[in-house]
mmCIF file of C-alpha atoms and ligand atoms in Angstrom:
data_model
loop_
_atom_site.group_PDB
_atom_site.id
_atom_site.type_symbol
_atom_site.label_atom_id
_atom_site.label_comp_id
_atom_site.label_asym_id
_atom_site.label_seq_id
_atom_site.Cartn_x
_atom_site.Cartn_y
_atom_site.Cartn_z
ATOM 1 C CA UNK E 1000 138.533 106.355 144.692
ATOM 2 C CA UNK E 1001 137.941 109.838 143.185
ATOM 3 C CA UNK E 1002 140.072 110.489 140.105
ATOM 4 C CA UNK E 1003 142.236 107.497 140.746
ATOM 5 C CA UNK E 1004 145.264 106.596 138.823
ATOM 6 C CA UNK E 1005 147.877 103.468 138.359
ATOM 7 C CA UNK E 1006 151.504 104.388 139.065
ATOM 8 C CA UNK E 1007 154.314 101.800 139.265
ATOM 9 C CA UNK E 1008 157.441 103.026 141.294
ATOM 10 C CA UNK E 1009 160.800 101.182 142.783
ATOM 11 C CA UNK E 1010 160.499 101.443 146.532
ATOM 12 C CA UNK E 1011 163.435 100.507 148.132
ATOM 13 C CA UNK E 1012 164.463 98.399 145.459
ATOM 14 C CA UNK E 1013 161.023 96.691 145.435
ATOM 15 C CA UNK E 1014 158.875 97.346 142.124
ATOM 16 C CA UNK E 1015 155.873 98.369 143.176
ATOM 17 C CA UNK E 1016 152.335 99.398 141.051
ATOM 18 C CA UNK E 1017 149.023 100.565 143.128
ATOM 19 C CA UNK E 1018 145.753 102.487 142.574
ATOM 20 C CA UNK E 1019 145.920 105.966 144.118
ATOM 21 C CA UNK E 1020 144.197 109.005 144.446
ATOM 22 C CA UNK E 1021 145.350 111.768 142.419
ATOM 23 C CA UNK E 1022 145.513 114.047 145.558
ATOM 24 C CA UNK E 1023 147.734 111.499 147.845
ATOM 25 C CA UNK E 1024 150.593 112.878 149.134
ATOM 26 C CA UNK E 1025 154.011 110.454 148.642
ATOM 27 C CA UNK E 1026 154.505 110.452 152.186
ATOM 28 C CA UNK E 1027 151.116 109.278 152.997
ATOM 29 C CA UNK E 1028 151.442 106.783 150.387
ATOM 30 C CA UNK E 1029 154.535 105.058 151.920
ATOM 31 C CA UNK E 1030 153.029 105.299 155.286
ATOM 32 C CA UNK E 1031 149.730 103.707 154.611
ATOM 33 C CA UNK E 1032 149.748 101.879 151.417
ATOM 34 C CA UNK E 1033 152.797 100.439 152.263
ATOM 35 C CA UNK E 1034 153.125 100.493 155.785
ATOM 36 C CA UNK E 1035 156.652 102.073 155.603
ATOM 37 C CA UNK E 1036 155.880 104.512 158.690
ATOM 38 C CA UNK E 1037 159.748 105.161 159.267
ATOM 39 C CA UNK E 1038 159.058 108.391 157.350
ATOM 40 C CA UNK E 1039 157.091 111.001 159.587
ATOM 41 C CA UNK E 1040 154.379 113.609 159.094
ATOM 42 C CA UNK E 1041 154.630 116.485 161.213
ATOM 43 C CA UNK E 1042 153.491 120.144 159.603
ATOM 44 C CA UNK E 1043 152.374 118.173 156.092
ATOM 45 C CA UNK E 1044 153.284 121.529 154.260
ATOM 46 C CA UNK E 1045 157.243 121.402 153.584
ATOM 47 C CA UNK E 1046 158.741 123.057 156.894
ATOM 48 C CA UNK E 1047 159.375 120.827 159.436
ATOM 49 C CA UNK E 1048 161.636 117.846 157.132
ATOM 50 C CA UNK E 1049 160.279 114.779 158.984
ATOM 51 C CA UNK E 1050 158.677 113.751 155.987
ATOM 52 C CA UNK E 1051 162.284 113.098 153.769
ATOM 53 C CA UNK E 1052 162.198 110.561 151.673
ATOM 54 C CA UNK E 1053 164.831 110.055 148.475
ATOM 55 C CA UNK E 1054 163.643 110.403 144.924
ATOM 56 C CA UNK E 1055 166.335 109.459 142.142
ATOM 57 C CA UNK E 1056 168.676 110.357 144.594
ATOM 58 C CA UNK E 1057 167.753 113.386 145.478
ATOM 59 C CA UNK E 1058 165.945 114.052 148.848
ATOM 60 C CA UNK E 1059 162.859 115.555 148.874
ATOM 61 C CA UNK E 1060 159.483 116.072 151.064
ATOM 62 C CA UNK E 1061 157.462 113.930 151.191
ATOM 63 C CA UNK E 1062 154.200 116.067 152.202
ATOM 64 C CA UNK E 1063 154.923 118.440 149.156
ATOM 65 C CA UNK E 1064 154.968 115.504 146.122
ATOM 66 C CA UNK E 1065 152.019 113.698 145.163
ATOM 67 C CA UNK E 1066 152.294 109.948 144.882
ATOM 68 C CA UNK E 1067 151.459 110.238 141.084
ATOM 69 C CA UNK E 1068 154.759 112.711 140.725
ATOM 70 C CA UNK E 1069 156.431 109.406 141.813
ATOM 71 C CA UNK E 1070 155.421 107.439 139.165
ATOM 72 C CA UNK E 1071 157.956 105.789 137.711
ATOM 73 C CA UNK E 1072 160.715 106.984 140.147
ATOM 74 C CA UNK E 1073 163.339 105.302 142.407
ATOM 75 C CA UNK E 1074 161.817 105.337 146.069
ATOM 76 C CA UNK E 1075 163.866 104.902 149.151
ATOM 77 C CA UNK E 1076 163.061 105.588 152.786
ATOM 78 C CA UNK E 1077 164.776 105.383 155.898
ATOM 79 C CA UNK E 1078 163.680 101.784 156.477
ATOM 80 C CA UNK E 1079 165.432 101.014 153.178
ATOM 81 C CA UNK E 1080 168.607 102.664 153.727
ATOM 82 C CA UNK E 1081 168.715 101.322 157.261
ATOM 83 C CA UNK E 1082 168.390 97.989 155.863
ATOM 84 C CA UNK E 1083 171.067 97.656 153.127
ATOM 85 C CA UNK E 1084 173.311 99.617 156.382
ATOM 86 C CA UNK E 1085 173.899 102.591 154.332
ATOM 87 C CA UNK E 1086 172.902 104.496 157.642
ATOM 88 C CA UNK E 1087 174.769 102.743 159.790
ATOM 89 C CA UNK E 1088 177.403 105.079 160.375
ATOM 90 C CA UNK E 1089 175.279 107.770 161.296
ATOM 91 C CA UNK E 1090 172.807 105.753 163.198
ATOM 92 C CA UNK E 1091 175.759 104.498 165.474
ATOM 93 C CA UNK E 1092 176.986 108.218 165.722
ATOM 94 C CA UNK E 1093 173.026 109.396 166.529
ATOM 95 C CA UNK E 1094 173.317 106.893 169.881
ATOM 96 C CA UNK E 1095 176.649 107.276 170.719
ATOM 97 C CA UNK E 1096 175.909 111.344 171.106
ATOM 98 C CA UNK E 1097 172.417 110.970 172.581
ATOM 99 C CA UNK E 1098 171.376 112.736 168.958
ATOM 100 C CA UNK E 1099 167.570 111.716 169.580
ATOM 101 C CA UNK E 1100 165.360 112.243 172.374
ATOM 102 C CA UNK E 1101 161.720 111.284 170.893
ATOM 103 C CA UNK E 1102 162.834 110.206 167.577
ATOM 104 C CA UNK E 1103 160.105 112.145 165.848
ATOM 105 C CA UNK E 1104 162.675 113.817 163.531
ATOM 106 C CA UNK E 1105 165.156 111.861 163.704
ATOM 107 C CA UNK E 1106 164.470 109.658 160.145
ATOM 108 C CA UNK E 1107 163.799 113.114 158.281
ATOM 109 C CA UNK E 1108 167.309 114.153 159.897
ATOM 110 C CA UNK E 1109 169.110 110.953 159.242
ATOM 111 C CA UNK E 1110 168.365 110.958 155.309
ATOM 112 C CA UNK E 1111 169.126 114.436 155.314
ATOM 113 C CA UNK E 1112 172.717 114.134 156.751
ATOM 114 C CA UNK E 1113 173.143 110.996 154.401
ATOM 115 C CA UNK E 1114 172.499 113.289 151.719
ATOM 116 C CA UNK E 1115 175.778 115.509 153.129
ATOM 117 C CA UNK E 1116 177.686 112.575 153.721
ATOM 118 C CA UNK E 1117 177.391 110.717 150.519
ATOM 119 C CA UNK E 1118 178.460 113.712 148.808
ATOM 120 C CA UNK E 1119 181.749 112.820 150.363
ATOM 121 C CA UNK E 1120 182.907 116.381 151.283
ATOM 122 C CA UNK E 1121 184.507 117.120 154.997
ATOM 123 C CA UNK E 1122 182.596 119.753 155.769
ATOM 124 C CA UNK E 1123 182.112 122.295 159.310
ATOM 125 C CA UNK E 1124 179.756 123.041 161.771
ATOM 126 C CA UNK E 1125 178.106 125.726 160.149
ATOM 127 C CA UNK E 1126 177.552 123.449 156.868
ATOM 128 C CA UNK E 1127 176.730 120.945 158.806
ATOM 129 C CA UNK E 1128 173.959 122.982 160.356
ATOM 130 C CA UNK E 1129 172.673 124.528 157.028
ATOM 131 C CA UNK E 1130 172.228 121.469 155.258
ATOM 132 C CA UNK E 1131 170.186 119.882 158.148
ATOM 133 C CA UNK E 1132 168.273 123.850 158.581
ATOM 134 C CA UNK E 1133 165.026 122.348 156.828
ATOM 135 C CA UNK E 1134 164.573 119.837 159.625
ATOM 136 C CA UNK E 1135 163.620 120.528 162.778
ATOM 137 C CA UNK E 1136 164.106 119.247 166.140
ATOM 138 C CA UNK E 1137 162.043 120.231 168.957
ATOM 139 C CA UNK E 1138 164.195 118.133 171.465
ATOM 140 C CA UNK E 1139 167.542 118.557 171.200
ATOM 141 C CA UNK E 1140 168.904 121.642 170.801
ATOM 142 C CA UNK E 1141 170.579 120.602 167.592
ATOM 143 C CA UNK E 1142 174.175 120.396 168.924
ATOM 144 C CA UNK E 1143 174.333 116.679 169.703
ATOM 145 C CA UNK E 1144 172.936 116.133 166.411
ATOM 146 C CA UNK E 1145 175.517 118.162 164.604
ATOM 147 C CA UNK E 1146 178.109 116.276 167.031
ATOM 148 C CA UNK E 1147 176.551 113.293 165.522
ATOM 149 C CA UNK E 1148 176.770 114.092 162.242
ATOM 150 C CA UNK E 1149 180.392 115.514 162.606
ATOM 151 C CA UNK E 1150 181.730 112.293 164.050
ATOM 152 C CA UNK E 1151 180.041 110.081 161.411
ATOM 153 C CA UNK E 1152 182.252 112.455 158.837
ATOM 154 C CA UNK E 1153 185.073 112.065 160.052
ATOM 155 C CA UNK E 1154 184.677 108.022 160.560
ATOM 156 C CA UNK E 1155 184.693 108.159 164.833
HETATM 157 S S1 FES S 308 155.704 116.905 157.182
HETATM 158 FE FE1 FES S 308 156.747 117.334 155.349
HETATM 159 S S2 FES S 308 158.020 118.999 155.828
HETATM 160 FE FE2 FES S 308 156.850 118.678 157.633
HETATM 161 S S1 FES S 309 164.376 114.276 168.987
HETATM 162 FE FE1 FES S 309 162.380 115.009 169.338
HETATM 163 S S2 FES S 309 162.002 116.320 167.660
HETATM 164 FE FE2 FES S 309 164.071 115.765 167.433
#
């Protein structure tokens, strides 16, 4: 592998070290090093959000940070969220408003309005839709999902 490097990264709580190329995107690391595909790739150049992923914390893109910028970070994706139920909420909220159609954005947009709610602030409509405005939805409509997300707030 051309200009290959080592990194070592927590991924979903899971140590993890690998080989990669220096020009890997994170994304495309999760998806097919690790076989986490939860996390999509639609426009691979920072617009569309279906690539969100959580880096110490903070949510980021995927597509736009190279696998090496990881090294050393705290990894998690929507399969790991999902599985310690940290979603659950939300994911309950997605299907009880018919918040998905194909699913393509919906793990972008589910760690996205995680990020909102675990900053534990009620919040309205209009923030609601801001914070989710870098992920789009070419189903939907977007007001189911903000239903969604509004109910999951407010504990319904
Ligand atoms: S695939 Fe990363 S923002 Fe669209
Ligand atoms: S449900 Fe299809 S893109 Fe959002």
């Amino acid at each position: 592998m051309e200009h290959d490097r080592e990194i070592t990264l927590s991924v979903n709580g899971t140590q993890v070290t690998r080989r990669v190329a220096a020009r890997t995107h994170l994304v495309d690391f999760l998806r097919e090093e690790l076989g986490l595909t939860g996390s999509h790739v639609g426009c691979e150049h920072g617009v569309c959000g279906a690539c969100t992923v959580r880096v110490d914390g903070d949510i980021v893109r995927g597509c736009l940070m190279l696998a090496v910028q990881a090294d050393g970070c705290r990894i998690e994706t929507v399969e790991g969220l999902s599985d310690s139920r940290e979603l659950e909420r939300l994911q309950r909220a997605f299907r009880e408003r018919n918040a998905l159609q194909c699913g393509f954005c919906t793990p972008g947009m589910l760690m996205a309005a995680q990020d909102l709610l675990s900053q534990k602030k009620k919040v309205g409509r209009e923030e609601i839709r801001a914070h989710i405005s870098g992920n789009y939805c070419r189903c939907t409509g977007y007001q189911a999902i903000v239903d969604a997300i509004e109910a999951a707030m407010e504990g319904k």
